[in-house]
mmCIF file of C-alpha atoms in Angstrom:
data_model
loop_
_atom_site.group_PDB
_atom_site.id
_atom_site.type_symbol
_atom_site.label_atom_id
_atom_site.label_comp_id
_atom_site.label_asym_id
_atom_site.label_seq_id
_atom_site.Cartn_x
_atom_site.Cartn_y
_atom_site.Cartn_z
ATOM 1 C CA UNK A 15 102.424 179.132 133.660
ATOM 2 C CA UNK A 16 103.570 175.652 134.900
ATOM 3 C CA UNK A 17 106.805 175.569 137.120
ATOM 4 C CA UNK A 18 107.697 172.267 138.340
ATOM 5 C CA UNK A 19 110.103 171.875 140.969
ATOM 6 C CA UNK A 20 112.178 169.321 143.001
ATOM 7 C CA UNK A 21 113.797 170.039 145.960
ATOM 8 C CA UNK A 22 116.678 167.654 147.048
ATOM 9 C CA UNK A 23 116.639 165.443 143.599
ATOM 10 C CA UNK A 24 115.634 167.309 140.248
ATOM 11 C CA UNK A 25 116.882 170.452 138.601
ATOM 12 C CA UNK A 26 113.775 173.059 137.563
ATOM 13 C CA UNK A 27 111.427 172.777 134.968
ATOM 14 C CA UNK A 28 108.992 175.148 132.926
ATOM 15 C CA UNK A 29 105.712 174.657 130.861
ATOM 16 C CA UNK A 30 103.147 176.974 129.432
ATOM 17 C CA UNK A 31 99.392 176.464 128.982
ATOM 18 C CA UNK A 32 96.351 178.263 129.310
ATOM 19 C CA UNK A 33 93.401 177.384 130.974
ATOM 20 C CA UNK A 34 90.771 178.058 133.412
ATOM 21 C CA UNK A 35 92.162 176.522 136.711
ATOM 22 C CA UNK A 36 90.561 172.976 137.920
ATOM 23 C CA UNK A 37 90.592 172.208 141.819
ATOM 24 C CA UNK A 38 90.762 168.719 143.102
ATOM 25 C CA UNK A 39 89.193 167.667 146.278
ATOM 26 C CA UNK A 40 91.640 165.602 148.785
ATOM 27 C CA UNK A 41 90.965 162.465 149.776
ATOM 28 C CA UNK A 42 92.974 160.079 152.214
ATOM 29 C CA UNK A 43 93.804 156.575 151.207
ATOM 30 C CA UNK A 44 92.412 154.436 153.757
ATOM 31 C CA UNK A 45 95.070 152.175 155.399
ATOM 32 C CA UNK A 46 95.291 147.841 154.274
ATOM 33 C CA UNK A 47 93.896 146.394 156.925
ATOM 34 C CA UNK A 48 96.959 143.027 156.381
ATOM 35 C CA UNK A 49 100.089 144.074 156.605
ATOM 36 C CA UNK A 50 102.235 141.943 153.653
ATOM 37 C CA UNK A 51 105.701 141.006 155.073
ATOM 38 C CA UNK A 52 107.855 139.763 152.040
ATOM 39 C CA UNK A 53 111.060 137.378 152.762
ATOM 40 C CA UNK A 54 114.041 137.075 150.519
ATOM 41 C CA UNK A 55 117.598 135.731 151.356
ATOM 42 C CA UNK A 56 118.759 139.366 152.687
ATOM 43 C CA UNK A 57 116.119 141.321 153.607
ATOM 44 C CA UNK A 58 112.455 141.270 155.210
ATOM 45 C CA UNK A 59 110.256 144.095 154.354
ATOM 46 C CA UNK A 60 106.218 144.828 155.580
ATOM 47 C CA UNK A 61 104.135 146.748 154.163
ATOM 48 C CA UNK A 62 102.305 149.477 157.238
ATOM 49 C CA UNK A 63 99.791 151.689 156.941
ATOM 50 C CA UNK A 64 99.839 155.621 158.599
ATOM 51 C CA UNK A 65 99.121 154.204 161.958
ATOM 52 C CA UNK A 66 102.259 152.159 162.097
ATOM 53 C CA UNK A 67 104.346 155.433 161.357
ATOM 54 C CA UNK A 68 106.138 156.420 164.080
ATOM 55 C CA UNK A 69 104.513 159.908 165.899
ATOM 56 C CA UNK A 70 107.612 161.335 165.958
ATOM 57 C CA UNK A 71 108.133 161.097 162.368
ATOM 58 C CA UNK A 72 105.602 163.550 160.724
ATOM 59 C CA UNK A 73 104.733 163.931 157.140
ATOM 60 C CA UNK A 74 103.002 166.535 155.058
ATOM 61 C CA UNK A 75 99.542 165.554 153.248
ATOM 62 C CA UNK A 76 97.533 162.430 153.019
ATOM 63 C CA UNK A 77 99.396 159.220 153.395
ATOM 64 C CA UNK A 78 99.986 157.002 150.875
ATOM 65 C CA UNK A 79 102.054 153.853 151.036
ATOM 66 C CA UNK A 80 104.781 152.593 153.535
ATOM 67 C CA UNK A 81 107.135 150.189 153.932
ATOM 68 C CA UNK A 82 109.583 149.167 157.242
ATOM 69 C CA UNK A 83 112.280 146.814 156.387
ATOM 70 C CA UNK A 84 115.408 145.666 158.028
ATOM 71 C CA UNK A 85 118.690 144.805 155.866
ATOM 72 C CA UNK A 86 122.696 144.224 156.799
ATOM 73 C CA UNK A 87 122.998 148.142 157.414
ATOM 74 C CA UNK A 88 119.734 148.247 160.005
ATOM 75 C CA UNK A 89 115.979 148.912 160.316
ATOM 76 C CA UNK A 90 114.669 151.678 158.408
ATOM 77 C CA UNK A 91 111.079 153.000 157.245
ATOM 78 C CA UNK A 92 109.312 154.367 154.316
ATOM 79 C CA UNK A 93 106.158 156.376 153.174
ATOM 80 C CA UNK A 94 105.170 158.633 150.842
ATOM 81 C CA UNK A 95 102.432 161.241 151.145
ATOM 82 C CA UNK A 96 100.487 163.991 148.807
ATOM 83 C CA UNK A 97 99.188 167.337 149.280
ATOM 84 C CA UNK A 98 96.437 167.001 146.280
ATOM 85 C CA UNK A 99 95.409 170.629 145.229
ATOM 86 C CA UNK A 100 96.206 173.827 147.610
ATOM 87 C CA UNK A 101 98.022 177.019 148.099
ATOM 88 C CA UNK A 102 100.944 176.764 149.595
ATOM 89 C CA UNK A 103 101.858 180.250 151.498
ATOM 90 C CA UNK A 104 105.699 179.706 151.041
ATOM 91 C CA UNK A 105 105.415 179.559 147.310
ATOM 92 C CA UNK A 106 105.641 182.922 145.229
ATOM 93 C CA UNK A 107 102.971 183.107 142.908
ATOM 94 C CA UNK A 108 102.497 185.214 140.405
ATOM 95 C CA UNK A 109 99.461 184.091 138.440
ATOM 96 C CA UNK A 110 97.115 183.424 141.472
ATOM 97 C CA UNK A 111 97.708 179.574 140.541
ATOM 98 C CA UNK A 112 97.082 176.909 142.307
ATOM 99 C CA UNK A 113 100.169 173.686 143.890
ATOM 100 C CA UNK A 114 100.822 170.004 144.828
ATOM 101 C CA UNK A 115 103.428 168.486 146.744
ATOM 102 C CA UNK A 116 104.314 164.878 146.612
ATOM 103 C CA UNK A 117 106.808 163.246 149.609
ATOM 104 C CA UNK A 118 108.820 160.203 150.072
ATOM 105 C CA UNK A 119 110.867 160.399 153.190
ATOM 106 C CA UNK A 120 113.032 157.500 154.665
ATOM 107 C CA UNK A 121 114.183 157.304 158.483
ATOM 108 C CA UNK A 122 116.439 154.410 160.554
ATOM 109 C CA UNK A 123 114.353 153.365 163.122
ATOM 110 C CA UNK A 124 117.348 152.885 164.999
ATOM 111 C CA UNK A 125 117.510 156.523 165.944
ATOM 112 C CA UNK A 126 114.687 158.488 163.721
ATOM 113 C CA UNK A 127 117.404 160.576 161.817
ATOM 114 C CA UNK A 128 116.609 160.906 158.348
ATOM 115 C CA UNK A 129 118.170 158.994 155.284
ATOM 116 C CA UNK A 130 117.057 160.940 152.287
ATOM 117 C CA UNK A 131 113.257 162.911 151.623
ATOM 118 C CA UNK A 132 112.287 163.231 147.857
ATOM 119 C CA UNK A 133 109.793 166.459 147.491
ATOM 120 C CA UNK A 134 108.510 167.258 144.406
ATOM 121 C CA UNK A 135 105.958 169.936 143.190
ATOM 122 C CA UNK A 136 104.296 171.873 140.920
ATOM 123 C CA UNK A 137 103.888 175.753 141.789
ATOM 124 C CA UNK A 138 101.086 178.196 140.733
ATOM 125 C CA UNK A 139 99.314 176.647 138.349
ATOM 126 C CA UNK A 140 96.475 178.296 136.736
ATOM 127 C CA UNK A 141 95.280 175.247 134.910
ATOM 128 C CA UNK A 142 94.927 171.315 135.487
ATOM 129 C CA UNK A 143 97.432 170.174 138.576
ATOM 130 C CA UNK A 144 98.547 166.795 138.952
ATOM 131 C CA UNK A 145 101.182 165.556 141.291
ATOM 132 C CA UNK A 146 100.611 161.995 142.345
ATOM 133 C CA UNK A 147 102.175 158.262 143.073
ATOM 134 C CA UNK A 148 101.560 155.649 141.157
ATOM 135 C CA UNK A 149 99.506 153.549 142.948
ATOM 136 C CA UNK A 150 101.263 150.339 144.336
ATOM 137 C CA UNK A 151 104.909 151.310 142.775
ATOM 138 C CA UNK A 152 106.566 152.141 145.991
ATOM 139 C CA UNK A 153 108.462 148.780 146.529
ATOM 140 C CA UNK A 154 111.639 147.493 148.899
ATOM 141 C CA UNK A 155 114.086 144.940 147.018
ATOM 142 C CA UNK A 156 117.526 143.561 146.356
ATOM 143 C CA UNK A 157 118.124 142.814 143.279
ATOM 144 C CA UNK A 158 122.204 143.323 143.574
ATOM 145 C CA UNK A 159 121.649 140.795 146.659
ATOM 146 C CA UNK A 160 124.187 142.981 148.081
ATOM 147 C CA UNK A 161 122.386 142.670 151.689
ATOM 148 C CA UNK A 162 121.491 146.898 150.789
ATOM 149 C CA UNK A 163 117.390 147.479 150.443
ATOM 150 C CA UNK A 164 116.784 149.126 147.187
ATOM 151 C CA UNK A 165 113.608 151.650 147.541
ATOM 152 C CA UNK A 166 111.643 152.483 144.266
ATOM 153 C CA UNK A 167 108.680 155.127 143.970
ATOM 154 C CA UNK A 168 107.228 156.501 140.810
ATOM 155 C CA UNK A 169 105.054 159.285 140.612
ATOM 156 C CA UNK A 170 103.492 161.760 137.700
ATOM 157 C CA UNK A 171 103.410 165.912 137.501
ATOM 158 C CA UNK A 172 101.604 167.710 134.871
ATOM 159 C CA UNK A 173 99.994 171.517 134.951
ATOM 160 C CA UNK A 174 98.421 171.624 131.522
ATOM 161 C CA UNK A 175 95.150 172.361 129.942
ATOM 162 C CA UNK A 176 94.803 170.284 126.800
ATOM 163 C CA UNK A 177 95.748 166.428 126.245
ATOM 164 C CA UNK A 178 99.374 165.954 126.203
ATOM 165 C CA UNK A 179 101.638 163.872 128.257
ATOM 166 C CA UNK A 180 102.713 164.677 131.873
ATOM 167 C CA UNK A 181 106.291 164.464 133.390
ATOM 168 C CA UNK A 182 106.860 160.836 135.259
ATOM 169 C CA UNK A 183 109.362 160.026 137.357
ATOM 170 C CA UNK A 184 111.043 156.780 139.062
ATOM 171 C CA UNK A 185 112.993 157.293 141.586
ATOM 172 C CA UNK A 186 115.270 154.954 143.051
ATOM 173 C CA UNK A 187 117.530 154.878 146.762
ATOM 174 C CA UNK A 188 119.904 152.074 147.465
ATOM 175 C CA UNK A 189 121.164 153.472 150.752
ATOM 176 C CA UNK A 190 121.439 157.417 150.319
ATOM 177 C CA UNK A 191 122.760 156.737 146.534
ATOM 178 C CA UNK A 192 120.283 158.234 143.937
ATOM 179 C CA UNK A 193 118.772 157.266 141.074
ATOM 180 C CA UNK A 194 116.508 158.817 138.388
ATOM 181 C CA UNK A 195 114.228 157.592 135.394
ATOM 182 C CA UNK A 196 112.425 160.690 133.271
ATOM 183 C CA UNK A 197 110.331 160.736 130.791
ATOM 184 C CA UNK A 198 106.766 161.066 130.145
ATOM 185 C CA UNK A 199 103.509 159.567 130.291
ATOM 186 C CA UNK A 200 102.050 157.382 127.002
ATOM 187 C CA UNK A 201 98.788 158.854 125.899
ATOM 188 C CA UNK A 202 96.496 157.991 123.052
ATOM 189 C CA UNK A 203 95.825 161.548 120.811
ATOM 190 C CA UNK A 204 93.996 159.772 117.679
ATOM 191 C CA UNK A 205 93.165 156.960 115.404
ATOM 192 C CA UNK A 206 94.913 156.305 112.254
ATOM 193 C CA UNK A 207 92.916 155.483 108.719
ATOM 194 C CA UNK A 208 92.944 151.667 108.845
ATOM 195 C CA UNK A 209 91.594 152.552 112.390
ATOM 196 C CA UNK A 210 95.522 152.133 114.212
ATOM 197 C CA UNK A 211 95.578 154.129 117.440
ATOM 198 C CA UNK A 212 98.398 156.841 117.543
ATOM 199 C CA UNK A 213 100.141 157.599 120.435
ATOM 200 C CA UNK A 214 102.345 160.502 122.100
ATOM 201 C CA UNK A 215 104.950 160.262 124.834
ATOM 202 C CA UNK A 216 106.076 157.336 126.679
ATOM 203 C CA UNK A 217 110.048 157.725 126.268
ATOM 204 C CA UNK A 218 112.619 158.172 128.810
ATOM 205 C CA UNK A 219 115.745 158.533 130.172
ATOM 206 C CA UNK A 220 118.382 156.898 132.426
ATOM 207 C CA UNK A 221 120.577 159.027 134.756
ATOM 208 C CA UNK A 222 124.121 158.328 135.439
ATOM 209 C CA UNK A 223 123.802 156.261 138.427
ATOM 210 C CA UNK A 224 121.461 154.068 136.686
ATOM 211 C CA UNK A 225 123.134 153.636 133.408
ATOM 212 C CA UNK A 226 126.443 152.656 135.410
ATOM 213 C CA UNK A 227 125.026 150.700 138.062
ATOM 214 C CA UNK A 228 123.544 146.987 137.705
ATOM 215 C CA UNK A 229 121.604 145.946 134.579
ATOM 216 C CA UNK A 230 118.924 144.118 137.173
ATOM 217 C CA UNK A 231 118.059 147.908 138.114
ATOM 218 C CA UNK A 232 117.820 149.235 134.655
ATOM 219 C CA UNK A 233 115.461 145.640 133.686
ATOM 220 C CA UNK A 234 113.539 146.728 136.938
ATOM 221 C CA UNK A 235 112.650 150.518 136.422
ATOM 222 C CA UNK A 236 112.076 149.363 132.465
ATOM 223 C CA UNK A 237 109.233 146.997 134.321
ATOM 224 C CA UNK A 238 108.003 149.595 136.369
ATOM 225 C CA UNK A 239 107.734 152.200 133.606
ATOM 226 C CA UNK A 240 105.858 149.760 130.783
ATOM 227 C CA UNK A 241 103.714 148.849 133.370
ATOM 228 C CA UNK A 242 102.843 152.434 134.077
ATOM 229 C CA UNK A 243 103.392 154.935 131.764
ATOM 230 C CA UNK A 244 100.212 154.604 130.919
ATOM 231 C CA UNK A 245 97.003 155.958 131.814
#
């Protein structure tokens, strides 16, 4: 059984599919060794790697990507972080299945209180687990040019033991405001006659906040998603 879960952003979610489990082995991401600092007209944002995060600030799993940036409202920092494959003790299982965790947590370096944490998972899975960034879609703009970073992260779940699409995700803060892109993943399942590949998945949805807020976010995520929907 496949139960995805989202604590703090996403309402539950439940697949079926039966399989013999398949364990990942966790690897760390090593850290860029040059550190990217972007300009624009309102904001300055560098790229870091896990040595530049703060040791007060702790994270769960292997770190990914991280960005520090300062706009009109202050200085504030990024990262995101996976578990890869384990068991977490605090879950209830009830298959003997197997989790994942993704993070994204934002602080003010100003005073290392917390802005808003994204956590995302999927729970005792008995089959194939994934629960992963994109690579290289966490990103700090402002399109609004509102002098307000906008933080973007997009990341993929699926616990499933045949070739279908998974869940994917892009997430999007502009200060603690939220908002959400779903849909799933493209895949390629065939070939037509006349030798025309057929495809499944790849559609999505906008939430509220992004279908009422600024058409430069919705022409962003639409970027990010073509870009990456596929495998």
């Amino acid at each position: 059984m496949k139960k995805t879960h989202l604590l703090y952003c996403l309402p539950f979610i439940f697949f079926l599919n039966c399989k013999n489990e398949k364990k990942d082995s966790v690897t760390e991401t090593k850290a860029p060794e040059i550190h990217q600092v972007e300009k624009t007209d309102s904001l300055v944002t560098t790229r870091i790697d896990s040595a530049q995060v703060p040791k007060t600030l702790k994270y769960k799993g292997n770190f990914k990507e991280g960005f520090q940036w300062k706009d009109k409202t202050g200085e504030y920092i990024v990262f995101t972080s996976e578990t890869g494959v384990y068991i977490n003790e605090n879950f209830q299982h009830e298959n003997d299945g197997s989790d994942a965790e993704i993070f994204a947590q934002c602080y003010s370096l100003e005073n290392n209180q917390q802005i808003w944490k994204v956590n995302d998972f999927i729970k005792d899975c008995m089959v194939d687990i994934d629960a992963a960034f994109k690579k290289n879609t966490l990103s700090v703009t402002d399109l609004d040019k509102n002098g307000i970073a906008e933080v973007w992260m997009m990341y993929e779940l699926a616990c499933k033991g045949d070739i279908s699409p998974s869940d994917l995700k892009v997430i999007m803060y502009e200060g603690k405001q939220k908002f959400a892109m779903r849909g799933e993943t493209k895949i390629r399942t065939g070939m037509e006659k006349h030798g025309k590949p057929v495809f499944e998945g790849g559609s999505y949805t906008f939430d509220k906040a992004f279908k009422e807020g600024p058409k430069t976010f919705r022409d962003y995520a639409e970027k990010l998603w073509n870009k990456n929907m596929g495998k």
